[in-house]
Tab-separated table of C-alpha atoms in Angstrom:
chain	number	residue	atom	x	y	z
F	4	UNK	CA	-49.425	-25.576	58.337
F	5	UNK	CA	-51.814	-26.728	55.602
F	6	UNK	CA	-51.986	-30.520	55.272
F	7	UNK	CA	-52.201	-32.448	51.982
F	8	UNK	CA	-55.912	-33.203	52.540
F	9	UNK	CA	-56.672	-29.544	53.342
F	10	UNK	CA	-55.184	-28.181	50.119
F	11	UNK	CA	-57.579	-26.804	47.519
F	12	UNK	CA	-58.328	-29.085	44.567
F	13	UNK	CA	-57.859	-27.693	41.034
F	14	UNK	CA	-59.642	-29.297	38.065
F	15	UNK	CA	-59.127	-29.021	34.303
F	16	UNK	CA	-62.257	-27.857	32.448
F	17	UNK	CA	-61.280	-29.859	29.323
F	18	UNK	CA	-60.484	-33.348	30.552
F	19	UNK	CA	-61.375	-33.314	34.290
F	20	UNK	CA	-57.735	-33.654	35.345
F	21	UNK	CA	-57.412	-32.676	39.020
F	22	UNK	CA	-54.472	-31.619	41.199
F	23	UNK	CA	-53.749	-29.834	44.455
F	24	UNK	CA	-51.583	-27.009	43.127
F	25	UNK	CA	-52.385	-24.164	40.724
F	26	UNK	CA	-48.941	-24.473	39.110
F	27	UNK	CA	-49.612	-28.155	38.333
F	28	UNK	CA	-52.910	-27.234	36.685
F	29	UNK	CA	-51.209	-24.450	34.730
F	30	UNK	CA	-48.635	-26.891	33.333
F	31	UNK	CA	-51.359	-29.391	32.476
F	32	UNK	CA	-53.470	-26.849	30.573
F	33	UNK	CA	-50.555	-26.396	28.156
F	34	UNK	CA	-51.248	-29.942	26.920
F	35	UNK	CA	-54.498	-28.595	25.460
F	36	UNK	CA	-53.351	-25.102	24.436
F	37	UNK	CA	-50.033	-26.261	22.961
F	38	UNK	CA	-48.275	-23.371	24.708
F	39	UNK	CA	-44.496	-23.857	25.037
F	40	UNK	CA	-43.073	-20.890	26.962
F	41	UNK	CA	-39.616	-22.389	27.656
F	42	UNK	CA	-37.164	-22.076	24.738
F	43	UNK	CA	-33.654	-23.440	24.210
F	44	UNK	CA	-31.179	-20.645	23.464
F	45	UNK	CA	-28.926	-23.066	21.601
F	46	UNK	CA	-31.312	-24.530	18.972
F	47	UNK	CA	-34.672	-22.802	19.518
F	48	UNK	CA	-36.586	-25.929	20.599
F	49	UNK	CA	-39.595	-25.046	22.772
F	50	UNK	CA	-41.122	-26.899	25.728
F	51	UNK	CA	-44.241	-26.675	27.874
F	52	UNK	CA	-42.350	-27.328	31.116
F	53	UNK	CA	-39.096	-25.904	32.467
F	54	UNK	CA	-38.046	-29.409	33.615
F	55	UNK	CA	-38.270	-30.628	30.015
F	56	UNK	CA	-36.022	-27.749	28.918
F	57	UNK	CA	-33.454	-28.690	31.586
F	58	UNK	CA	-33.407	-32.292	30.324
F	59	UNK	CA	-33.095	-31.084	26.715
F	60	UNK	CA	-30.115	-28.840	27.568
F	61	UNK	CA	-28.115	-31.990	28.383
F	62	UNK	CA	-28.096	-32.837	24.680
F	63	UNK	CA	-25.968	-29.691	24.233
F	64	UNK	CA	-23.851	-29.888	27.400
F	65	UNK	CA	-23.365	-33.659	27.244
F	66	UNK	CA	-24.254	-33.911	30.931
F	67	UNK	CA	-25.311	-37.407	32.047
F	68	UNK	CA	-26.016	-37.243	35.785
F	69	UNK	CA	-27.676	-40.669	36.124
F	70	UNK	CA	-25.150	-43.513	36.316
F	71	UNK	CA	-25.739	-47.279	36.439
F	72	UNK	CA	-24.391	-48.794	39.674
F	73	UNK	CA	-23.673	-52.109	37.920
F	74	UNK	CA	-21.737	-51.165	34.770
F	75	UNK	CA	-21.199	-47.400	35.075
F	76	UNK	CA	-23.177	-46.432	31.940
F	77	UNK	CA	-24.458	-42.865	32.252
F	78	UNK	CA	-27.684	-41.273	31.018
F	79	UNK	CA	-29.187	-37.820	30.646
F	80	UNK	CA	-32.565	-38.894	32.021
F	81	UNK	CA	-33.524	-41.014	35.017
F	82	UNK	CA	-36.154	-42.813	32.911
F	83	UNK	CA	-33.447	-43.925	30.471
F	84	UNK	CA	-31.391	-45.326	33.350
F	85	UNK	CA	-34.403	-47.361	34.542
F	86	UNK	CA	-34.907	-48.816	31.055
F	87	UNK	CA	-31.172	-49.645	30.812
F	88	UNK	CA	-31.237	-51.546	34.106
F	89	UNK	CA	-34.239	-53.612	32.942
F	90	UNK	CA	-32.679	-54.453	29.587
F	91	UNK	CA	-29.105	-55.195	30.636
F	92	UNK	CA	-29.175	-56.295	34.258
F	93	UNK	CA	-32.498	-57.103	35.947
F	94	UNK	CA	-34.291	-58.526	32.907
F	95	UNK	CA	-37.517	-57.062	34.300
F	96	UNK	CA	-40.318	-56.672	31.747
F	97	UNK	CA	-43.270	-55.051	33.535
F	98	UNK	CA	-45.301	-54.188	30.422
F	99	UNK	CA	-47.402	-57.143	29.284
F	100	UNK	CA	-49.402	-57.486	26.049
F	101	UNK	CA	-52.945	-58.622	26.883
F	102	UNK	CA	-53.342	-60.199	23.437
F	103	UNK	CA	-50.348	-62.583	23.301
F	104	UNK	CA	-48.684	-62.167	26.746
F	105	UNK	CA	-45.414	-60.875	25.232
F	106	UNK	CA	-43.568	-58.803	27.856
F	107	UNK	CA	-41.533	-55.605	27.350
F	108	UNK	CA	-39.148	-53.515	29.402
F	109	UNK	CA	-40.565	-50.224	28.047
F	110	UNK	CA	-44.125	-48.949	27.708
F	111	UNK	CA	-43.195	-47.465	24.300
F	112	UNK	CA	-42.151	-50.935	23.082
F	113	UNK	CA	-45.513	-52.326	24.177
F	114	UNK	CA	-47.342	-49.539	22.301
F	115	UNK	CA	-45.340	-50.298	19.152
F	116	UNK	CA	-45.993	-54.030	19.561
F	117	UNK	CA	-49.763	-53.511	19.855
F	118	UNK	CA	-49.848	-52.311	16.239
F	119	UNK	CA	-49.070	-55.945	15.262
F	120	UNK	CA	-52.497	-56.905	16.631
F	121	UNK	CA	-54.445	-53.781	15.649
F	122	UNK	CA	-52.839	-53.393	12.225
F	123	UNK	CA	-52.762	-49.664	12.850
F	124	UNK	CA	-50.423	-47.698	10.570
F	125	UNK	CA	-50.887	-44.043	11.476
F	126	UNK	CA	-47.639	-42.715	10.006
F	127	UNK	CA	-47.975	-41.972	6.267
F	128	UNK	CA	-45.378	-40.963	3.686
F	129	UNK	CA	-46.479	-37.755	1.927
F	130	UNK	CA	-44.557	-38.708	-1.222
F	131	UNK	CA	-45.643	-42.287	-1.994
F	132	UNK	CA	-48.424	-42.793	0.615
F	133	UNK	CA	-46.706	-45.821	2.192
F	134	UNK	CA	-47.917	-46.338	5.764
F	135	UNK	CA	-46.057	-47.418	8.878
F	136	UNK	CA	-46.930	-48.402	12.441
F	137	UNK	CA	-43.924	-46.553	13.894
F	138	UNK	CA	-42.691	-43.007	13.340
F	139	UNK	CA	-39.079	-44.206	13.309
F	140	UNK	CA	-39.943	-46.562	10.422
F	141	UNK	CA	-41.412	-43.626	8.507
F	142	UNK	CA	-38.247	-41.577	9.092
F	143	UNK	CA	-36.081	-44.407	7.776
F	144	UNK	CA	-38.425	-44.817	4.794
F	145	UNK	CA	-38.174	-41.119	3.943
F	146	UNK	CA	-34.456	-41.591	3.346
F	147	UNK	CA	-35.318	-43.814	0.359
F	148	UNK	CA	-36.697	-40.640	-1.244
F	149	UNK	CA	-33.992	-38.231	-0.047
F	150	UNK	CA	-31.126	-40.709	-0.494
F	151	UNK	CA	-29.820	-39.662	2.919
F	152	UNK	CA	-27.521	-42.188	4.627
F	153	UNK	CA	-26.189	-40.496	7.747
F	154	UNK	CA	-24.679	-43.599	9.401
F	155	UNK	CA	-21.230	-44.593	8.160
F	156	UNK	CA	-19.115	-47.707	8.818
F	157	UNK	CA	-15.642	-46.769	10.111
F	158	UNK	CA	-14.170	-49.987	8.668
F	159	UNK	CA	-15.312	-49.978	5.017
F	160	UNK	CA	-17.068	-46.564	4.770
F	161	UNK	CA	-20.401	-48.150	3.716
F	162	UNK	CA	-23.325	-45.851	4.501
F	163	UNK	CA	-26.750	-46.672	5.933
F	164	UNK	CA	-30.062	-44.928	6.460
F	165	UNK	CA	-30.503	-46.137	10.063
F	166	UNK	CA	-28.303	-46.913	13.053
F	167	UNK	CA	-29.920	-50.375	13.241
F	168	UNK	CA	-28.775	-51.214	9.702
F	169	UNK	CA	-25.265	-50.005	10.558
F	170	UNK	CA	-25.236	-52.152	13.723
F	171	UNK	CA	-26.253	-55.233	11.703
F	172	UNK	CA	-23.644	-54.412	9.027
F	173	UNK	CA	-20.858	-54.174	11.626
F	174	UNK	CA	-21.400	-57.871	12.328
F	175	UNK	CA	-20.047	-58.660	8.847
F	176	UNK	CA	-16.714	-57.319	10.135
F	177	UNK	CA	-16.868	-58.705	13.676
F	178	UNK	CA	-18.363	-62.068	12.659
F	179	UNK	CA	-20.845	-61.755	15.513
F	180	UNK	CA	-23.934	-63.951	15.152
F	181	UNK	CA	-25.973	-63.473	18.335
F	182	UNK	CA	-29.158	-65.254	17.174
F	183	UNK	CA	-29.007	-69.070	17.355
F	184	UNK	CA	-31.438	-71.784	16.262
F	185	UNK	CA	-32.332	-74.086	19.175
F	186	UNK	CA	-33.065	-76.931	16.742
F	187	UNK	CA	-29.898	-77.208	14.626
F	188	UNK	CA	-27.495	-74.721	16.197
F	189	UNK	CA	-27.156	-72.449	13.152
F	190	UNK	CA	-26.484	-68.849	14.172
F	191	UNK	CA	-27.369	-65.587	12.446
F	192	UNK	CA	-26.410	-61.918	12.564
F	193	UNK	CA	-30.068	-60.778	12.397
F	194	UNK	CA	-33.137	-61.872	14.347
F	195	UNK	CA	-35.214	-61.657	11.147
F	196	UNK	CA	-32.852	-64.188	9.503
F	197	UNK	CA	-33.372	-66.561	12.427
F	198	UNK	CA	-37.172	-66.251	12.118
F	199	UNK	CA	-36.974	-67.037	8.405
F	200	UNK	CA	-34.625	-69.967	9.089
F	201	UNK	CA	-37.035	-71.472	11.637
F	202	UNK	CA	-39.513	-72.007	8.789
F	203	UNK	CA	-37.129	-74.605	7.334
F	204	UNK	CA	-37.917	-76.672	10.448
F	205	UNK	CA	-41.617	-75.842	10.798
F	206	UNK	CA	-42.325	-75.927	7.043
F	207	UNK	CA	-44.335	-72.728	7.429
F	208	UNK	CA	-44.907	-70.834	4.166
F	209	UNK	CA	-47.128	-67.857	5.027
F	210	UNK	CA	-46.708	-65.953	1.742
F	211	UNK	CA	-48.923	-67.213	-1.123
F	212	UNK	CA	-49.106	-66.259	-4.800
F	213	UNK	CA	-52.664	-65.250	-5.724
F	214	UNK	CA	-52.066	-66.237	-9.356
F	215	UNK	CA	-50.801	-69.836	-9.141
F	216	UNK	CA	-51.133	-70.669	-5.427
F	217	UNK	CA	-47.395	-71.259	-4.834
F	218	UNK	CA	-46.404	-70.498	-1.247
F	219	UNK	CA	-43.141	-69.212	0.192
F	220	UNK	CA	-41.444	-68.844	3.567
F	221	UNK	CA	-40.266	-65.285	2.829
F	222	UNK	CA	-42.117	-62.268	1.460
F	223	UNK	CA	-39.098	-61.250	-0.640
F	224	UNK	CA	-39.141	-64.688	-2.315
F	225	UNK	CA	-42.824	-64.193	-3.171
F	226	UNK	CA	-42.020	-60.792	-4.734
F	227	UNK	CA	-39.335	-62.389	-6.923
F	228	UNK	CA	-41.734	-65.220	-7.847
F	229	UNK	CA	-44.423	-62.744	-8.958
F	230	UNK	CA	-42.014	-61.504	-11.617
F	231	UNK	CA	-42.290	-64.917	-13.318
F	232	UNK	CA	-45.915	-63.951	-14.009
F	233	UNK	CA	-45.319	-60.281	-14.861
F	234	UNK	CA	-42.096	-60.893	-16.786
F	235	UNK	CA	-40.490	-58.002	-14.911
F	236	UNK	CA	-36.674	-58.082	-14.817
F	237	UNK	CA	-35.581	-54.887	-13.059
F	238	UNK	CA	-31.916	-55.838	-12.543
F	239	UNK	CA	-29.760	-55.272	-15.648
F	240	UNK	CA	-26.139	-56.198	-16.341
F	241	UNK	CA	-24.124	-53.144	-17.401
F	242	UNK	CA	-21.655	-55.316	-19.315
F	243	UNK	CA	-23.927	-57.358	-21.603
F	244	UNK	CA	-27.424	-55.907	-20.885
F	245	UNK	CA	-28.786	-59.264	-19.654
F	246	UNK	CA	-31.620	-58.651	-17.168
F	247	UNK	CA	-32.815	-60.599	-14.124
F	248	UNK	CA	-35.781	-60.787	-11.784
F	249	UNK	CA	-33.652	-60.639	-8.625
F	250	UNK	CA	-30.492	-58.829	-7.514
F	251	UNK	CA	-29.039	-62.185	-6.383
F	252	UNK	CA	-29.298	-63.604	-9.910
F	253	UNK	CA	-27.594	-60.473	-11.274
F	254	UNK	CA	-24.810	-60.802	-8.689
F	255	UNK	CA	-24.196	-64.433	-9.704
F	256	UNK	CA	-24.322	-63.479	-13.406
F	257	UNK	CA	-21.687	-60.758	-12.946
F	258	UNK	CA	-19.219	-63.486	-11.987
F	259	UNK	CA	-19.361	-64.763	-15.586
F	260	UNK	CA	-17.698	-61.452	-16.497
F	261	UNK	CA	-15.327	-61.129	-13.527
F	262	UNK	CA	-14.451	-64.840	-13.383
F	263	UNK	CA	-15.007	-64.803	-9.626
F	264	UNK	CA	-15.663	-68.248	-8.117
F	265	UNK	CA	-15.985	-67.800	-4.348
F	266	UNK	CA	-17.377	-71.280	-3.580
F	267	UNK	CA	-14.657	-73.964	-3.351
F	268	UNK	CA	-14.868	-77.743	-2.916
F	269	UNK	CA	-12.862	-78.924	0.110
F	270	UNK	CA	-12.231	-82.305	-1.539
F	271	UNK	CA	-10.942	-81.493	-5.043
F	272	UNK	CA	-10.654	-77.669	-4.905
F	273	UNK	CA	-13.043	-77.152	-7.825
F	274	UNK	CA	-14.501	-73.633	-7.636
F	275	UNK	CA	-17.964	-72.321	-8.484
F	276	UNK	CA	-19.640	-68.957	-8.963
F	277	UNK	CA	-22.641	-69.797	-6.769
F	278	UNK	CA	-23.539	-71.971	-3.794
F	279	UNK	CA	-25.983	-74.146	-5.729
F	280	UNK	CA	-23.210	-75.122	-8.176
F	281	UNK	CA	-21.013	-76.231	-5.272
F	282	UNK	CA	-23.855	-78.213	-3.660
F	283	UNK	CA	-24.519	-80.051	-6.930
F	284	UNK	CA	-20.803	-80.728	-7.383
F	285	UNK	CA	-20.447	-82.233	-3.890
F	286	UNK	CA	-22.882	-84.969	-4.932
F	287	UNK	CA	-20.165	-86.271	-7.276
F	288	UNK	CA	-18.094	-87.085	-4.197
F	289	UNK	CA	-20.947	-88.235	-1.947
F	290	UNK	CA	-22.797	-90.143	-4.681
F	291	UNK	CA	-26.027	-88.575	-3.453
F	292	UNK	CA	-28.862	-88.613	-5.989
F	293	UNK	CA	-31.848	-86.995	-4.240
F	294	UNK	CA	-34.036	-86.622	-7.346
F	295	UNK	CA	-35.790	-89.826	-8.442
F	296	UNK	CA	-38.129	-90.632	-11.336
F	297	UNK	CA	-41.541	-91.888	-10.184
F	298	UNK	CA	-41.984	-93.755	-13.479
F	299	UNK	CA	-38.864	-95.935	-13.607
F	300	UNK	CA	-36.959	-95.228	-10.395
F	301	UNK	CA	-33.920	-93.637	-12.091
F	302	UNK	CA	-32.054	-91.288	-9.745
F	303	UNK	CA	-30.273	-88.027	-10.470
F	304	UNK	CA	-27.993	-85.594	-8.652
F	305	UNK	CA	-29.685	-82.559	-10.237
F	306	UNK	CA	-33.358	-81.652	-10.490
F	307	UNK	CA	-32.716	-80.308	-14.013
F	308	UNK	CA	-31.448	-83.751	-15.072
F	309	UNK	CA	-34.621	-85.343	-13.694
F	310	UNK	CA	-36.770	-82.877	-15.666
F	311	UNK	CA	-34.903	-83.771	-18.862
F	312	UNK	CA	-35.254	-87.485	-18.120
F	313	UNK	CA	-39.017	-87.183	-17.579
F	314	UNK	CA	-39.343	-86.171	-21.230
F	315	UNK	CA	-38.293	-89.704	-22.221
F	316	UNK	CA	-41.564	-90.823	-20.580
F	317	UNK	CA	-43.811	-87.944	-21.630
F	318	UNK	CA	-42.330	-87.562	-25.112
F	319	UNK	CA	-42.291	-83.807	-24.603
F	320	UNK	CA	-39.988	-81.892	-26.967
F	321	UNK	CA	-40.260	-78.212	-26.003
F	322	UNK	CA	-37.291	-76.979	-28.063
F	323	UNK	CA	-38.292	-76.458	-31.730
F	324	UNK	CA	-36.166	-75.496	-34.738
F	325	UNK	CA	-37.593	-72.395	-36.422
F	326	UNK	CA	-36.079	-73.417	-39.760
F	327	UNK	CA	-37.313	-76.974	-40.241
F	328	UNK	CA	-39.631	-77.550	-37.239
F	329	UNK	CA	-37.567	-80.444	-35.812
F	330	UNK	CA	-38.179	-80.652	-32.049
F	331	UNK	CA	-35.902	-81.745	-29.209
F	332	UNK	CA	-36.243	-82.608	-25.542
F	333	UNK	CA	-33.114	-80.652	-24.550
F	334	UNK	CA	-31.892	-77.181	-25.546
F	335	UNK	CA	-28.261	-78.392	-26.180
F	336	UNK	CA	-29.626	-80.826	-28.784
F	337	UNK	CA	-31.415	-77.960	-30.557
F	338	UNK	CA	-28.213	-75.892	-30.459
F	339	UNK	CA	-26.258	-78.713	-32.139
F	340	UNK	CA	-29.041	-79.218	-34.697
F	341	UNK	CA	-29.024	-75.534	-35.675
F	342	UNK	CA	-25.455	-75.980	-36.942
F	343	UNK	CA	-26.830	-78.148	-39.760
F	344	UNK	CA	-28.535	-74.972	-40.996
F	345	UNK	CA	-25.811	-72.423	-40.184
F	346	UNK	CA	-22.897	-74.657	-41.210
F	347	UNK	CA	-21.080	-73.695	-38.000
F	348	UNK	CA	-18.277	-76.112	-37.019
F	349	UNK	CA	-16.697	-74.736	-33.847
F	350	UNK	CA	-14.676	-77.858	-32.929
F	351	UNK	CA	-11.433	-78.591	-34.782
F	352	UNK	CA	-8.879	-81.425	-34.860
F	353	UNK	CA	-5.507	-80.298	-33.511
F	354	UNK	CA	-3.707	-82.803	-35.749
F	355	UNK	CA	-5.113	-82.103	-39.221
F	356	UNK	CA	-7.370	-79.077	-38.732
F	357	UNK	CA	-10.645	-80.750	-39.791
F	358	UNK	CA	-13.653	-79.019	-38.204
F	359	UNK	CA	-16.824	-80.497	-36.727
F	360	UNK	CA	-20.166	-79.357	-35.331
F	361	UNK	CA	-19.983	-81.597	-32.220
F	362	UNK	CA	-17.273	-82.493	-29.725
F	363	UNK	CA	-18.268	-86.172	-30.038
F	364	UNK	CA	-17.428	-85.990	-33.748
F	365	UNK	CA	-13.942	-84.684	-32.896
F	366	UNK	CA	-13.387	-87.597	-30.473
F	367	UNK	CA	-14.470	-90.110	-33.147
F	368	UNK	CA	-12.266	-88.436	-35.769
F	369	UNK	CA	-9.192	-88.505	-33.513
F	370	UNK	CA	-9.229	-92.315	-33.710
F	371	UNK	CA	-8.196	-92.048	-37.354
F	372	UNK	CA	-4.953	-90.562	-36.027
F	373	UNK	CA	-4.491	-92.706	-32.903
F	374	UNK	CA	-5.689	-95.969	-34.469
F	375	UNK	CA	-7.897	-96.637	-31.433
F	376	UNK	CA	-10.723	-99.112	-32.088
F	377	UNK	CA	-12.825	-99.427	-28.919
F	378	UNK	CA	-15.832	-101.236	-30.487
F	379	UNK	CA	-15.375	-105.009	-30.885
F	380	UNK	CA	-17.490	-107.654	-32.619
F	381	UNK	CA	-18.503	-110.427	-30.171
F	382	UNK	CA	-18.754	-112.914	-33.031
F	383	UNK	CA	-15.396	-112.665	-34.749
F	384	UNK	CA	-13.424	-110.174	-32.660
F	385	UNK	CA	-13.036	-107.528	-35.395
F	386	UNK	CA	-12.537	-104.016	-33.930
F	387	UNK	CA	-13.806	-100.634	-35.144
F	388	UNK	CA	-13.325	-96.946	-34.335
F	389	UNK	CA	-17.052	-96.103	-34.582
F	390	UNK	CA	-20.248	-97.789	-33.382
F	391	UNK	CA	-21.783	-97.185	-36.826
F	392	UNK	CA	-18.974	-99.238	-38.432
F	393	UNK	CA	-19.582	-102.043	-35.931
F	394	UNK	CA	-23.320	-102.050	-36.746
F	395	UNK	CA	-22.558	-102.269	-40.488
F	396	UNK	CA	-20.118	-105.102	-39.843
F	397	UNK	CA	-22.709	-107.049	-37.785
F	398	UNK	CA	-24.893	-107.180	-40.889
F	399	UNK	CA	-22.270	-109.439	-42.554
F	400	UNK	CA	-22.790	-112.016	-39.804
F	401	UNK	CA	-26.558	-111.842	-40.195
F	402	UNK	CA	-26.158	-112.450	-43.958
F	403	UNK	CA	-23.753	-115.347	-43.307
F	404	UNK	CA	-26.188	-116.899	-40.830
F	405	UNK	CA	-29.068	-116.584	-43.289
F	406	UNK	CA	-26.909	-118.217	-46.020
F	407	UNK	CA	-25.997	-121.155	-43.766
F	408	UNK	CA	-29.621	-121.675	-42.708
F	409	UNK	CA	-30.787	-121.603	-46.368
F	410	UNK	CA	-28.123	-124.177	-47.368
F	411	UNK	CA	-29.146	-126.505	-44.536
F	412	UNK	CA	-32.810	-126.332	-45.574
F	413	UNK	CA	-31.905	-127.199	-49.174
F	414	UNK	CA	-30.022	-130.392	-48.189
């Protein structure tokens, strides 16, 4: 009988591939010729090897002859079983990246990972010319053009363009958050969210604005920031036509129409339309004032209040009246001032119906009905309903003092 060493060697004329059997060489040559003589009678798919056709047929028959001895999961291909065992049970990662030493359980995962280092993006969209490092990413991208969303949530019927997006979405129903921060213990439903969160600890801000130099921890935040330069506001409210630079701002705005206030204070049950409003409110209870003035040391619970305060030092008055050119440091002050031109008096007394342009004027007026006089003279004890009346009264004491001093000098 012919031994292995005595068998004739067959070589490929194209790539110098060698083998000991003519049938092996014949199969190999099809790599170059593209010949696929084995066809599936079910769907017409063609293959260069009969073994590949047999494996393909399992997609139609549902046959999964390779079972995991640990958990019983079954697979159509032996290679898929091997990968499953590495991922779920053995933890083996035999494929190592020579650039950064990251290890993978599949050779295909290593190939995909290498594009991070090479920057290679060989899959191009024929419609918009976007490029991708993975073919699966291109396929998902193509659905943005076709609108196809073949993956549906059985719970809420939401649809998604990829199985990965559906898997992540399902965690909103299950509450699963498998990715945890080793520093503070916060957990997340997506690995990408964990990576972004880690920058709050490291302070890393890898995304920079080429116009003003501002840097950001997330690329999406940079994109939103760039709209402050371009003035672009692609998200419009269908109720009042207000437009916004980000979908988040539009979502918060819509609550002004719906009245929704999903953020509640655990101490006093006050409710807010956004998280930032709740965080600012909580400082009322905690007394926290994290924003301080470098000029005089005054502290504030809101950054906006600090900005307004700084104008008392700089003298800046960015809000100008277009009618008379009066300028103000705060927009509410300009709004009140404009009523001197329009004659608008939106605040009325519930007792006599008198109307006023400011709420403070209503409060002062109400004292004519209640008789309240909160402003007292420290000299004689006389009381007044308005500070202006007290100031006028104080002049009488100044005159009296001057009269006494003059009389003493004349003696």
